[in-house]
XYZ file of C-alpha atoms in Angstrom:
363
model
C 56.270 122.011 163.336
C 58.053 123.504 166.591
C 57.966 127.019 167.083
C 59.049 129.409 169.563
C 58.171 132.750 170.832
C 61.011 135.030 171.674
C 60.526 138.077 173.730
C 62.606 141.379 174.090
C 63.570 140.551 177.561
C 65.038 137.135 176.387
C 62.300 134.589 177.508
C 61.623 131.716 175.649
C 58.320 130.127 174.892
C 57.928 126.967 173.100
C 54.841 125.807 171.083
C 53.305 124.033 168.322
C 52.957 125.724 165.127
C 49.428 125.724 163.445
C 47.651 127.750 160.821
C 49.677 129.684 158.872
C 53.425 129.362 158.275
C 56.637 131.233 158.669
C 57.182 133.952 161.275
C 55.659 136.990 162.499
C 56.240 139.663 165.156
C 54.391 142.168 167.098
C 53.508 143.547 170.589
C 52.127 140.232 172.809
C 49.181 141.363 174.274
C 46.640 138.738 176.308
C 43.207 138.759 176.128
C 41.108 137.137 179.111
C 37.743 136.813 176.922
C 36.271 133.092 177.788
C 34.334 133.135 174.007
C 34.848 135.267 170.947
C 38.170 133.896 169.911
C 36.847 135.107 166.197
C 35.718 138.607 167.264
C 39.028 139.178 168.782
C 41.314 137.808 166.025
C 39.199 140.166 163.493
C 39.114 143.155 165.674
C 41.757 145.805 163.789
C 42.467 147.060 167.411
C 44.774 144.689 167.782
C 46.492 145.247 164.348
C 50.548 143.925 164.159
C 49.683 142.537 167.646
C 50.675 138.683 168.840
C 47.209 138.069 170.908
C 47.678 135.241 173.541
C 44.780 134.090 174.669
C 44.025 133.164 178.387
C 41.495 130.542 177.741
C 42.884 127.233 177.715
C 41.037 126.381 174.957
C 39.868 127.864 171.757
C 38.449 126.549 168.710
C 36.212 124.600 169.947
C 33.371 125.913 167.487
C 35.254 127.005 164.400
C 34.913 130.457 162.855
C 31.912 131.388 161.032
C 30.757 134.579 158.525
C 28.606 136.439 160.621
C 31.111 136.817 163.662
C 33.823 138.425 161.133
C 34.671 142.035 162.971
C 36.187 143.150 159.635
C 36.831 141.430 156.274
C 40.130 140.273 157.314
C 41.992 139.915 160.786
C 44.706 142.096 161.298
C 46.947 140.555 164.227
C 50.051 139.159 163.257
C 49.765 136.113 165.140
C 47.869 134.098 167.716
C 49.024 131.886 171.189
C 46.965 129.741 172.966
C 47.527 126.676 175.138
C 45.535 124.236 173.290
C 43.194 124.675 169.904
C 40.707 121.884 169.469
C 41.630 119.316 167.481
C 37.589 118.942 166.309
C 35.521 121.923 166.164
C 31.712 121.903 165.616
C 28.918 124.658 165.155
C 25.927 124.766 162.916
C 27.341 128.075 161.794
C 30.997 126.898 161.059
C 32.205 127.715 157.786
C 36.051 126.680 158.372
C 38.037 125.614 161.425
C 40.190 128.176 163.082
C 43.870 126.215 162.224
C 41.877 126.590 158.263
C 41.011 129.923 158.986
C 44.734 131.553 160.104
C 46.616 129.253 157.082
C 43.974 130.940 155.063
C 44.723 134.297 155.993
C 49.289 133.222 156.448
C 48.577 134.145 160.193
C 51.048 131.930 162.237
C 49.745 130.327 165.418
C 51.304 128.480 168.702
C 49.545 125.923 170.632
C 50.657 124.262 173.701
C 52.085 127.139 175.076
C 52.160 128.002 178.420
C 49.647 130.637 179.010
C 49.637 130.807 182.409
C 53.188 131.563 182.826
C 53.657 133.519 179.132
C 50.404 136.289 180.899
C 52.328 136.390 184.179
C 55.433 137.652 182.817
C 53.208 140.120 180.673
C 51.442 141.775 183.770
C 54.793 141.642 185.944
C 56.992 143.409 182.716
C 54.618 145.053 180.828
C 53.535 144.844 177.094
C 56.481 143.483 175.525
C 57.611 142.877 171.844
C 58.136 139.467 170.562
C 58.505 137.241 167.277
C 57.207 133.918 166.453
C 59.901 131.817 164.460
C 60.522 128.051 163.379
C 62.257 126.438 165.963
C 63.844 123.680 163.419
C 65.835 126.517 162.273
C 67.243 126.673 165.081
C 67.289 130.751 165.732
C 70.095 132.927 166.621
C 67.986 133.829 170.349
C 70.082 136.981 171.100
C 69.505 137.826 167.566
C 66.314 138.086 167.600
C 66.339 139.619 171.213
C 68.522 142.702 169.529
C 66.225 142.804 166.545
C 63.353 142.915 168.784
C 64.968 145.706 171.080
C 66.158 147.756 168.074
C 62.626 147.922 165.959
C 60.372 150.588 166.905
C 56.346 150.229 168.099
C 54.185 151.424 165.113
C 52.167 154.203 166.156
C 49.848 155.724 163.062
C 48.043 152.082 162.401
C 44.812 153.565 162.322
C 45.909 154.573 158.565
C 47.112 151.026 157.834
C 43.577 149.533 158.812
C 41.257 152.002 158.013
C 38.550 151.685 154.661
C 40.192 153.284 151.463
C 36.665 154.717 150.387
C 33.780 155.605 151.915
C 30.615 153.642 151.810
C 27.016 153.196 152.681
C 25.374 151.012 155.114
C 21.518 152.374 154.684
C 18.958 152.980 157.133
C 15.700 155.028 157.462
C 16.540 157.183 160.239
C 19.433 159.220 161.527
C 22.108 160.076 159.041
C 25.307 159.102 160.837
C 29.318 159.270 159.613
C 31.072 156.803 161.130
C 35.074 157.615 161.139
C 36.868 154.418 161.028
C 39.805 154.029 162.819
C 39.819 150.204 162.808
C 36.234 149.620 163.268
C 34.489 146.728 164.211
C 31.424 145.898 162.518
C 29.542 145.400 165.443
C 29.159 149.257 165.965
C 27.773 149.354 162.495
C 25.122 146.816 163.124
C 24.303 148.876 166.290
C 23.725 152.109 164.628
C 21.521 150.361 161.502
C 19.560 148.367 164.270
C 18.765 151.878 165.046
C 17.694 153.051 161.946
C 20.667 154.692 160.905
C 21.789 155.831 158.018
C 25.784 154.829 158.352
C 28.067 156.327 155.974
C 31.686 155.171 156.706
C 34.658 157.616 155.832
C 38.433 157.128 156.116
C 40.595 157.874 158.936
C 42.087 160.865 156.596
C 38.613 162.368 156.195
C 38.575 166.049 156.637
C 35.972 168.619 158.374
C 34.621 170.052 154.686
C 33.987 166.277 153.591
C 32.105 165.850 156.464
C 30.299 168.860 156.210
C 29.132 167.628 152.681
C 27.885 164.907 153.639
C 25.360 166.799 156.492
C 25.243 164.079 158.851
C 22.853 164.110 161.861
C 26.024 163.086 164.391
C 29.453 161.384 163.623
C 30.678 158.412 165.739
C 34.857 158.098 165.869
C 35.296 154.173 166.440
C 37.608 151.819 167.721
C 41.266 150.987 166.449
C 44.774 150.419 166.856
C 47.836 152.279 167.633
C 49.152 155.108 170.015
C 46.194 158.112 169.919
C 48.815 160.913 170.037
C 50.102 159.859 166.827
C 46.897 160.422 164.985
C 47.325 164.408 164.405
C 44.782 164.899 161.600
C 41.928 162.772 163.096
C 42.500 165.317 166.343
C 42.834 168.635 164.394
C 39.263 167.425 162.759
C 37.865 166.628 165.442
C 38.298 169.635 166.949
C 36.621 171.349 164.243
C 33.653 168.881 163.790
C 32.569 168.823 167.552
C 31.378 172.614 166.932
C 29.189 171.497 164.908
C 27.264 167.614 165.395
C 26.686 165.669 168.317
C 30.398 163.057 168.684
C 29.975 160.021 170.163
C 33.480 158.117 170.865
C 34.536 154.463 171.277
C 38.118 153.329 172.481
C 40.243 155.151 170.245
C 37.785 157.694 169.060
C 37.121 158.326 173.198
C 40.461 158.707 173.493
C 40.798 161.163 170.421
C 38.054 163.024 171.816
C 39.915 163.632 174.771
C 43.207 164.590 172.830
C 41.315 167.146 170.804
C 40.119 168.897 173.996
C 43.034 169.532 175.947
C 43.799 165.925 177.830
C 46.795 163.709 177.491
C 46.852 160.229 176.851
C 49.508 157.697 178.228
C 50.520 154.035 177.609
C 49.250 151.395 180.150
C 51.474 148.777 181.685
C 49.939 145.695 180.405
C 46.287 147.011 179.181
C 42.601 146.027 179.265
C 41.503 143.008 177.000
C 39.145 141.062 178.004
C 34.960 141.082 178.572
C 34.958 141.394 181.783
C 35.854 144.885 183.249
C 33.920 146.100 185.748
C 32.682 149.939 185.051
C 31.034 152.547 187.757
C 28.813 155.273 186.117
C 29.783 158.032 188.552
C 26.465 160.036 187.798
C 24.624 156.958 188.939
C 26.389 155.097 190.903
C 25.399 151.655 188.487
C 27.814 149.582 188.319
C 28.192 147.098 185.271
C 30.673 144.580 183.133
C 32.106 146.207 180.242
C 34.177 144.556 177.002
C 37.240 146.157 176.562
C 40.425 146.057 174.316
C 43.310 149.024 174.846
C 46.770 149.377 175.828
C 46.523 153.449 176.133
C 44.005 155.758 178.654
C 43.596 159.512 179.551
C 46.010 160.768 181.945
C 43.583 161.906 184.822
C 46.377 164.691 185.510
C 46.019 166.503 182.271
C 42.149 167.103 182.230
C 40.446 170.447 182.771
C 37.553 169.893 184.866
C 36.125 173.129 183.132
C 35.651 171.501 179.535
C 35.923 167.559 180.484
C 34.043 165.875 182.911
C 34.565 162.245 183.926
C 31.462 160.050 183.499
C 32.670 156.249 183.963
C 35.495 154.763 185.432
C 36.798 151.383 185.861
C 36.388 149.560 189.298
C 39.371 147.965 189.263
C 42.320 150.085 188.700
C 40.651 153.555 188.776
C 41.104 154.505 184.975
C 39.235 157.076 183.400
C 36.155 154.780 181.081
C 33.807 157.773 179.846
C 33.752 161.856 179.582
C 31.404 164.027 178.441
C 32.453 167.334 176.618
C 30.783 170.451 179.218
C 31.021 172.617 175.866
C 30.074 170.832 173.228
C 27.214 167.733 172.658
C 30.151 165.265 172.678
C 30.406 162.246 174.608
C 33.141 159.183 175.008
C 33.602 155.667 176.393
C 36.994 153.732 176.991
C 34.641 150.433 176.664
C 32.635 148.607 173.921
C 29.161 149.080 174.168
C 28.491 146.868 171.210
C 30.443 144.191 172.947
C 30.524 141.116 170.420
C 30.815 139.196 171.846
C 30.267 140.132 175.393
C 27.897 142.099 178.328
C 25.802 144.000 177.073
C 25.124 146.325 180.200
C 26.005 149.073 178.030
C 24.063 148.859 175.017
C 22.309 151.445 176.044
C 24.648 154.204 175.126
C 23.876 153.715 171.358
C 20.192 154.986 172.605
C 21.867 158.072 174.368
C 23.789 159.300 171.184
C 20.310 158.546 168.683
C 19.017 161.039 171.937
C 21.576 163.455 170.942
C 20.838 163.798 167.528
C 17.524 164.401 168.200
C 17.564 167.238 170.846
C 20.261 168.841 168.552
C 18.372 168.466 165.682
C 15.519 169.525 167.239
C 17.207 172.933 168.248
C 18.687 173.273 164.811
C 15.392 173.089 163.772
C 13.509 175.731 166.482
């Protein structure tokens, strides 16, 4: 089946269609990750998102249970230049085409990649729909539909866990907020020993409280961070009271909920390998990374924020620390599945926290 991908500026892609059937639409954001074609796909970050990926080819090992991100993917559909026709991995529980029919994700193959990522880092994130190009589509149509619909901004509702739940430990009590997270954060806490209770996007300061946790980590996920006005009016409340620890969006709430601003980036970071300075000590190491927003270095207060990483690159603001409170933030994922994992290390630093706050709770 032929398929093309229109975009709101009126380019034309033309592709394959594979997995699952009918059309979708979304921003199309690229990824540059080599591997980890299933982390990516299952990652809620890049919920009602059209993810082009950069590799030429993908598929190649199928898609297995234990690289799932979350029980479902939420990206509305997936570009790539070539999937593999054969796909083999002592792990493989279903090929990827099997995988996105599964789920009614549709996919593109044969697409030009090069060319489609080009236009995205010369325009800018743009908006787009996938559609059946038997049908022959009404192209300015679909160019005026695509101008007229708004971006979703509040998706870290849409993808977040309805109830709260238990992932036990035997060590540190910690709430995780999810926002879209990946499981790979939980895994990194309970390696740890923690004790990882999971709570809504919606949860509020007293329900938190109740709980008595010995820190609270605000994960990854989707969406413009502005837009989230409860999660910031919590944490604002919450970081009075147990060590924060921020990923992505939750580093970028953190920020909100102290004074800073937050602004929409050309074209983003996606990819696994973005080069990161720790400005305390000068290390420098590869990060995994997936956002199309970043604090606005203009709006912080140097008296209550203070920049830890940035990225080598570009400049952008990567990691703060919170002078007032035992709160601390990175643009980057330090669990990085797949990925480097030069940064694991920060999981250590927030069981750290807990303990020397715990330990003057306890004096």
């Amino acid at each position: 089946m032929k398929k093309l991908l229109i975009l709101e500026n009126g380019a034309v892609f033309a592709g394959t269609g594979f997995g699952g059937l009918g059309a979708c639409s979304g921003e199309v954001v690229f990824t540059t990750g080599m591997t980890g074609y299933q982390q990516a796909i299952t990652d809620q970050s890049y919920a009602n998102q059209i993810l082009v990926f950069t590799n030429p080819l993908i598929g190649n090992y199928g898609v297995n249970l234990n690289n799932m991100e979350a029980l479902q993917p939420a990206c509305a559909g997936v570009i790539c230049h070539r999937v593999a026709r054969v796909s083999n991995n002592w792990r493989q529980s279903a090929t990827l085409p099997d995988f996105l029919k599964k789920w009614a994700i549709p996919g593109m193959t044969g697409v030009d990649t090069r060319a489609l990522t080009k236009l995205l880092r010369e325009h800018g994130t743009l908006k787009g729909k996938v559609v059946d190009a038997d049908e022959e589509p009404d192209v300015e149509a679909v160019v005026k539909e695509l101008q007229s619909t708004p971006t979703q901004t509040q998706l870290a509702y849409q993808v977040t866990t309805k109830k709260r739940y238990l992932v036990p430990g035997n060590g540190h009590t910690v709430v995780l907020v999810d926002l879209g997270a990946k499981e790979s954060i939980v895994r990194a806490l309970v390696e740890r020993g923690c004790n990882v209770i999971v709570v809504p996007a919606n949860v509020t300061p007293g329900e938190i409280n109740q709980i008595h946790p010995d820190g609270v980590l605000l994960s990854n996920g989707p969406g413009d961070p502005a837009s989230l006005t409860g999660v910031i009016a919590m944490v604002k409340q919450i970081q009075e009271r147990y060590p924060l620890f921020g990923i992505c969006l939750g580093h970028q709430v953190l920020a909100l909920a102290n004074g800073a601003k937050t602004v929409k980036m050309r074209f983003g970071h996606r990819g696994f390998n973005h080069p990161v300075r720790n400005l305390q000590t000068k290390q420098t190491f590869f990060t995994s990374q997936n956002h199309g927003y970043v604090i606005d270095a203009a709006s912080i207060d140097p008296n209550q924020i203070m920049v830890t990483y940035q990225e080598i690159n570009d400049g952008t603001i990567e990691g703060i620390a919170i002078k007032n409170h035992p709160a601390f933030s990175v643009q980057f994922h330090p669990d990085a599945a797949p990925g480097p994992h030069d940064a694991d290390q920060l999981f250590d630093q927030f069981i750290q926290l807990m303990g020397q706050q715990k330990g003057v709770a306890n004096a």
